[in-house]
Amino acid sequence: MHQHMAKTIHPVRDSFAEPAGLYRQARCPVALTGAGISVESGIPDFRSDTGLWRIFRPEEYATIEAFTGSPPKAWRLYRALGTGLIDKQPGPGHLALAELETANKLEGVITQNIDGLHSRAGSRKVLEVHGEHQHLHCLTCGFLRPFQSSDLEDGPPPACSQCGYPLKPNIVLFGEMVRQMPQIDELLARCDLLMVIGTSAQVYPVASFPYVVHHRGGLIYEFNTAPTPLTHSADFFFEGKAGASLPALAKVVLGTSWQGDKVTQ
Ligand code: NAD
Ligand code: ZN
């Protein structure tokens, strides 16, 4: 049994030897990521003091009712979001996870993010619970096509070429079903170490995933700039930016096979 009180690890101040040693013994390490891992790539999370989520309050704009009620209004958010995703590159946190997977030290990434940066960083098993912003989808006939730059231009929402209904980014809005649950349940059933990275862990059902692992005796490694409701149940709390502490942990876990310092973005 492990004690139920997180041990805080600071990337500069503290040694990573203990969490890295336990990590090396884990049979099925998994990562669960949220908006925080992409903040260092220049994509704001809900809490950041940036304009986006102040102008477009998620409760007002990011709901399925907002889309069906007024596609043109909802598209003001989708265009602002899409414009903010252009040219964004994976950060050191995304790259460290991809490198752990390549070294067979990570079974997969469950992400709430819609920015596609895990795949861009080289992660292969990525379960996108809230969908992705790289395609447009028709709720009426199921048509799917890539997002294109002309979709960002002002004007009426892009229409489905098959049925004429307004298209919607292939993202999961509040009020819609999350995706990939069978694969996630399967992965969590095997997971004995879950890294919870850059998420306020408050949006269900994702918020319950750490407790599924914790209650089965698995280890919880939390990475965040500030404590969350999960922190007191975590085994280690890596305080600070994910882009500092994730590479620091991966470096010690991988030892001489660490390639991260050679990775160019
Ligand atoms: P959130 O905005 O509620 O929480 C982000 C968390 O990340 C906070 O706890 C914050 O303290 C932490 N954080 C901020 N910067 C960090 C850093 N550099 N390193 C580590 N932690 C950091 O995000 P959420 O919990 O993911 O929930 C918001 C929902 O909106 C999710 O569905 C999310 O994916 C979506 N969203 C996605 C994106 C994206 O795709 N990049 C951006 C904004 C919101
Ligand atoms: Zn259609």
Coordinates of C-alpha atoms and ligand atoms in Angstrom, one line a residue:
M1 CA 0.0 0.0 0.0
H2 CA 1.2 3.5 -0.8
Q3 CA 0.5 6.4 1.4
H4 CA -2.3 8.7 0.2
M5 CA -0.5 12.0 0.3
A6 CA 1.3 13.4 -2.6
K7 CA 5.0 13.9 -2.4
T8 CA 5.8 17.2 -4.1
I9 CA 8.7 17.1 -6.6
H10 CA 10.1 20.3 -8.0
P11 CA 12.0 20.0 -11.3
V12 CA 15.0 22.1 -10.1
R13 CA 15.0 21.5 -6.3
D14 CA 14.2 17.7 -6.0
S15 CA 15.6 14.4 -7.2
F16 CA 13.6 12.4 -9.6
A17 CA 15.2 9.1 -8.6
E18 CA 12.3 7.7 -6.5
P19 CA 9.5 8.4 -8.9
A20 CA 11.7 7.3 -11.8
G21 CA 12.6 4.0 -10.1
L22 CA 8.9 3.2 -9.4
Y23 CA 8.1 4.2 -13.0
R24 CA 10.6 1.7 -14.4
Q25 CA 8.8 -1.1 -12.4
A26 CA 5.4 -0.2 -13.7
R27 CA 3.9 -2.6 -16.3
C28 CA 1.4 -0.3 -17.9
P29 CA 2.1 3.4 -17.6
V30 CA -0.5 5.6 -19.2
A31 CA -0.7 9.4 -19.6
L32 CA -3.9 11.5 -19.3
T33 CA -3.5 15.0 -20.6
G34 CA -5.5 18.3 -20.6
A35 CA -5.1 21.8 -21.9
G36 CA -2.2 22.6 -19.6
I37 CA 0.3 20.5 -21.6
S38 CA -0.4 22.7 -24.6
V39 CA -0.2 26.1 -22.8
E40 CA 3.6 26.0 -23.5
S41 CA 2.8 25.6 -27.2
G42 CA 0.9 28.9 -27.0
I43 CA -2.7 27.4 -26.8
P44 CA -4.6 28.9 -23.9
D45 CA -6.4 26.7 -21.3
F46 CA -9.7 27.7 -19.9
R47 CA -8.1 29.5 -17.0
S48 CA -5.4 31.4 -18.8
D49 CA -5.8 35.2 -18.7
T50 CA -6.1 35.4 -22.4
G51 CA -8.9 36.8 -24.5
L52 CA -10.3 33.7 -26.0
W53 CA -12.2 32.0 -23.2
R54 CA -13.1 35.4 -21.7
I55 CA -14.9 36.4 -24.9
F56 CA -16.3 33.0 -25.7
R57 CA -17.3 31.6 -22.3
P58 CA -17.2 27.8 -22.7
E59 CA -20.6 27.4 -21.0
E60 CA -22.2 29.7 -23.5
Y61 CA -20.3 28.8 -26.8
A62 CA -18.9 25.3 -26.4
T63 CA -22.2 23.5 -25.9
I64 CA -24.2 21.4 -28.4
E65 CA -27.2 23.7 -27.8
A66 CA -25.1 26.7 -28.9
F67 CA -24.3 24.9 -32.2
T68 CA -27.8 23.7 -33.0
G69 CA -29.4 27.0 -31.7
S70 CA -27.2 29.2 -33.9
P71 CA -24.4 27.7 -36.1
P72 CA -23.2 31.2 -37.2
K73 CA -22.8 32.3 -33.5
A74 CA -21.0 29.0 -32.6
W75 CA -18.7 29.4 -35.6
R76 CA -17.3 32.6 -34.1
L77 CA -15.8 30.4 -31.4
Y78 CA -14.7 27.6 -33.8
R79 CA -13.0 30.2 -36.1
A80 CA -11.2 31.9 -33.2
L81 CA -10.1 28.5 -31.9
G82 CA -9.0 27.3 -35.3
T83 CA -7.0 30.5 -35.9
G84 CA -5.3 30.0 -32.6
L85 CA -4.2 26.4 -33.5
I86 CA -2.5 27.4 -36.8
D87 CA 1.3 26.8 -36.7
K88 CA 1.3 25.6 -33.1
Q89 CA 4.1 23.1 -32.5
P90 CA 4.4 20.3 -29.9
G91 CA 6.2 21.3 -26.7
P92 CA 8.8 19.5 -24.6
G93 CA 6.0 17.7 -22.6
H94 CA 4.4 16.3 -25.8
L95 CA 7.9 15.2 -27.0
A96 CA 8.8 13.5 -23.8
L97 CA 5.6 11.4 -23.9
A98 CA 6.3 10.4 -27.5
E99 CA 9.8 9.4 -26.5
L100 CA 8.6 7.3 -23.6
E101 CA 6.2 5.4 -25.9
T102 CA 8.9 4.8 -28.5
A103 CA 11.1 3.2 -25.7
N104 CA 8.1 1.0 -24.7
K105 CA 7.7 2.9 -21.5
L106 CA 4.2 4.3 -22.2
E107 CA 1.2 2.3 -23.3
G108 CA -0.8 5.3 -24.5
V109 CA -2.0 8.8 -24.1
I110 CA -5.6 9.7 -23.2
T111 CA -6.1 13.3 -24.1
Q112 CA -8.9 15.9 -23.6
N113 CA -7.1 18.1 -26.1
I114 CA -8.4 18.7 -29.6
D115 CA -5.2 20.3 -30.9
G116 CA -3.6 17.1 -32.4
L117 CA -0.2 17.9 -30.9
H118 CA 0.4 14.5 -29.3
S119 CA 0.3 12.8 -32.8
R120 CA 2.4 15.6 -34.2
A121 CA 5.0 14.9 -31.5
G122 CA 5.1 11.3 -32.6
S123 CA 2.8 9.6 -30.1
R124 CA 1.1 6.6 -31.8
K125 CA -1.6 5.5 -29.4
V126 CA -3.6 8.6 -28.7
L127 CA -7.2 8.4 -27.5
E128 CA -8.9 11.7 -28.1
V129 CA -11.8 11.8 -25.7
H130 CA -13.1 15.1 -26.9
G131 CA -12.4 14.6 -30.6
E132 CA -10.2 16.8 -32.8
H133 CA -10.2 20.1 -34.5
Q134 CA -8.6 19.0 -37.7
H135 CA -11.8 17.8 -39.4
L136 CA -15.4 19.1 -39.9
H137 CA -18.3 16.8 -39.3
C138 CA -21.9 16.7 -40.4
L139 CA -24.3 15.8 -37.5
T140 CA -27.1 15.0 -40.1
C141 CA -25.4 12.6 -42.5
G142 CA -22.0 11.8 -40.9
F143 CA -19.9 13.4 -43.7
L144 CA -16.3 14.2 -42.6
R145 CA -13.7 16.3 -44.3
P146 CA -10.5 18.1 -43.3
F147 CA -10.7 21.6 -41.9
Q148 CA -9.3 24.0 -44.5
S149 CA -8.1 27.6 -44.2
S150 CA -11.1 29.0 -46.1
D151 CA -13.3 27.6 -43.2
L152 CA -11.7 30.3 -41.0
E153 CA -12.9 33.2 -43.1
D154 CA -15.9 35.2 -42.1
G155 CA -19.2 34.4 -43.6
P156 CA -21.9 31.7 -43.2
P157 CA -20.7 28.5 -41.6
P158 CA -19.3 25.9 -44.0
A159 CA -22.1 23.6 -45.3
C160 CA -22.1 19.9 -45.8
S161 CA -21.4 19.0 -49.5
Q162 CA -23.7 16.0 -49.2
C163 CA -26.8 17.4 -47.4
G164 CA -26.3 21.1 -47.0
Y165 CA -26.5 21.1 -43.2
P166 CA -24.0 23.4 -41.4
L167 CA -20.8 21.5 -40.6
K168 CA -19.3 21.4 -37.1
P169 CA -15.7 20.8 -36.0
N170 CA -15.1 17.1 -35.1
I171 CA -14.9 18.1 -31.4
V172 CA -17.0 17.0 -28.5
L173 CA -19.0 19.8 -27.1
F174 CA -20.6 20.0 -23.7
G175 CA -23.7 17.9 -23.9
E176 CA -22.3 15.4 -26.4
M177 CA -21.0 11.9 -25.7
V178 CA -17.3 11.5 -25.1
R179 CA -15.4 9.2 -27.5
Q180 CA -13.2 6.1 -27.3
M181 CA -14.7 4.8 -24.0
P182 CA -14.3 1.1 -24.7
Q183 CA -10.6 1.6 -25.5
I184 CA -10.1 3.8 -22.5
D185 CA -11.8 1.3 -20.1
E186 CA -9.5 -1.4 -21.5
L187 CA -6.4 0.7 -21.0
L188 CA -7.4 1.9 -17.5
A189 CA -8.1 -1.7 -16.4
R190 CA -4.5 -2.6 -17.1
C191 CA -2.9 0.7 -16.1
D192 CA -0.8 0.6 -12.9
L193 CA 0.7 4.1 -13.2
L194 CA -1.3 7.1 -14.5
M195 CA 0.4 10.4 -15.2
V196 CA -2.2 13.2 -15.0
I197 CA -0.8 16.2 -16.8
G198 CA -2.1 19.7 -17.1
T199 CA -5.8 19.0 -16.3
S200 CA -7.9 20.6 -13.6
A201 CA -9.5 17.1 -13.5
Q202 CA -13.0 18.6 -13.1
V203 CA -14.7 17.6 -16.4
Y204 CA -16.5 14.2 -16.2
P205 CA -16.1 11.5 -17.1
V206 CA -12.4 12.2 -17.5
A207 CA -12.2 13.4 -13.9
S208 CA -13.0 9.9 -12.7
F209 CA -10.2 8.1 -14.6
P210 CA -7.5 8.8 -12.0
Y211 CA -9.7 7.4 -9.2
V212 CA -10.3 4.2 -11.2
V213 CA -6.5 3.6 -11.2
H214 CA -6.0 4.9 -7.7
H215 CA -8.7 2.7 -6.2
R216 CA -7.1 -0.4 -7.8
G217 CA -3.8 0.5 -6.1
G218 CA -2.1 2.1 -9.2
L219 CA 0.2 5.0 -8.8
I220 CA -0.9 8.6 -9.7
Y221 CA 1.8 11.1 -10.9
E222 CA 0.3 14.5 -11.2
F223 CA 1.9 17.3 -13.2
N224 CA 0.5 20.8 -12.8
T225 CA 1.4 24.4 -12.1
A226 CA -1.1 24.4 -9.2
P227 CA -2.7 21.8 -6.9
T228 CA -6.1 20.4 -8.0
P229 CA -8.8 18.4 -6.3
L230 CA -6.9 15.3 -7.3
T231 CA -3.6 16.3 -5.6
H232 CA -4.3 14.8 -2.2
S233 CA -4.9 11.4 -3.8
A234 CA -1.8 11.5 -6.0
D235 CA 1.4 9.7 -5.0
F236 CA 3.7 12.4 -6.6
F237 CA 2.9 15.9 -7.4
F238 CA 5.3 17.4 -10.0
E239 CA 5.0 21.1 -9.4
G240 CA 5.5 23.5 -12.2
K241 CA 5.3 23.4 -16.0
A242 CA 4.8 20.0 -17.6
G243 CA 7.4 21.0 -20.2
A244 CA 10.0 21.1 -17.4
S245 CA 9.1 18.1 -15.2
L246 CA 8.0 15.6 -17.9
P247 CA 11.3 15.7 -19.8
A248 CA 13.2 15.6 -16.4
L249 CA 11.3 12.4 -15.3
A250 CA 11.6 10.8 -18.8
K251 CA 15.3 11.5 -18.8
V252 CA 15.9 9.6 -15.5
V253 CA 13.4 6.8 -16.5
L254 CA 15.1 6.3 -19.9
G255 CA 18.7 6.8 -18.7
T256 CA 21.1 6.4 -21.5
S257 CA 18.4 5.9 -24.1
W258 CA 17.0 9.5 -23.6
Q259 CA 17.0 11.3 -27.0
G260 CA 15.0 14.3 -26.0
D261 CA 17.9 16.8 -25.9
K262 CA 18.6 16.0 -29.5
V263 CA 15.0 16.5 -30.7
T264 CA 14.6 19.7 -32.6
Q265 CA 11.2 21.2 -33.0
Ligands
NAD1 P1 -8.4 23.4 -17.8 O1 -8.2 24.7 -18.6 O2 -9.6 23.3 -17.0 O3 -7.1 23.2 -16.9 C1 -5.8 23.3 -17.3 C2 -4.9 22.8 -16.2 O4 -3.5 22.9 -16.6 C3 -5.0 23.7 -14.9 O5 -5.1 22.9 -13.8 C4 -3.7 24.5 -14.9 O6 -3.2 24.7 -13.6 C5 -2.8 23.5 -15.6 N1 -1.6 24.1 -16.3 C6 -1.5 25.3 -17.0 N2 -0.3 25.5 -17.6 C7 0.4 24.3 -17.3 C8 1.7 23.9 -17.6 N3 2.5 24.6 -18.4 N4 2.1 22.7 -17.2 C9 1.2 21.9 -16.4 N5 0.0 22.3 -16.1 C10 -0.4 23.5 -16.5 O7 -8.2 22.2 -18.9 P2 -8.8 20.8 -18.9 O8 -8.8 20.2 -17.5 O9 -8.0 20.1 -20.0 O10 -10.3 21.0 -19.3 C11 -10.7 21.9 -20.3 C12 -11.5 21.3 -21.4 O11 -11.3 22.1 -22.6 C13 -10.9 20.0 -21.9 O12 -11.8 19.3 -22.6 C14 -9.8 20.5 -22.8 O13 -9.2 19.6 -23.6 C15 -10.5 21.6 -23.6 N6 -9.5 22.6 -24.1 C16 -8.5 22.1 -25.0 C17 -7.5 22.8 -25.4 C18 -6.5 22.2 -26.4 O14 -6.9 21.4 -27.2 N7 -5.2 22.6 -26.3 C19 -7.3 24.2 -24.9 C20 -8.3 24.7 -24.0 C21 -9.4 23.8 -23.6
ZN2 ZN -24.4 16.2 -44.3

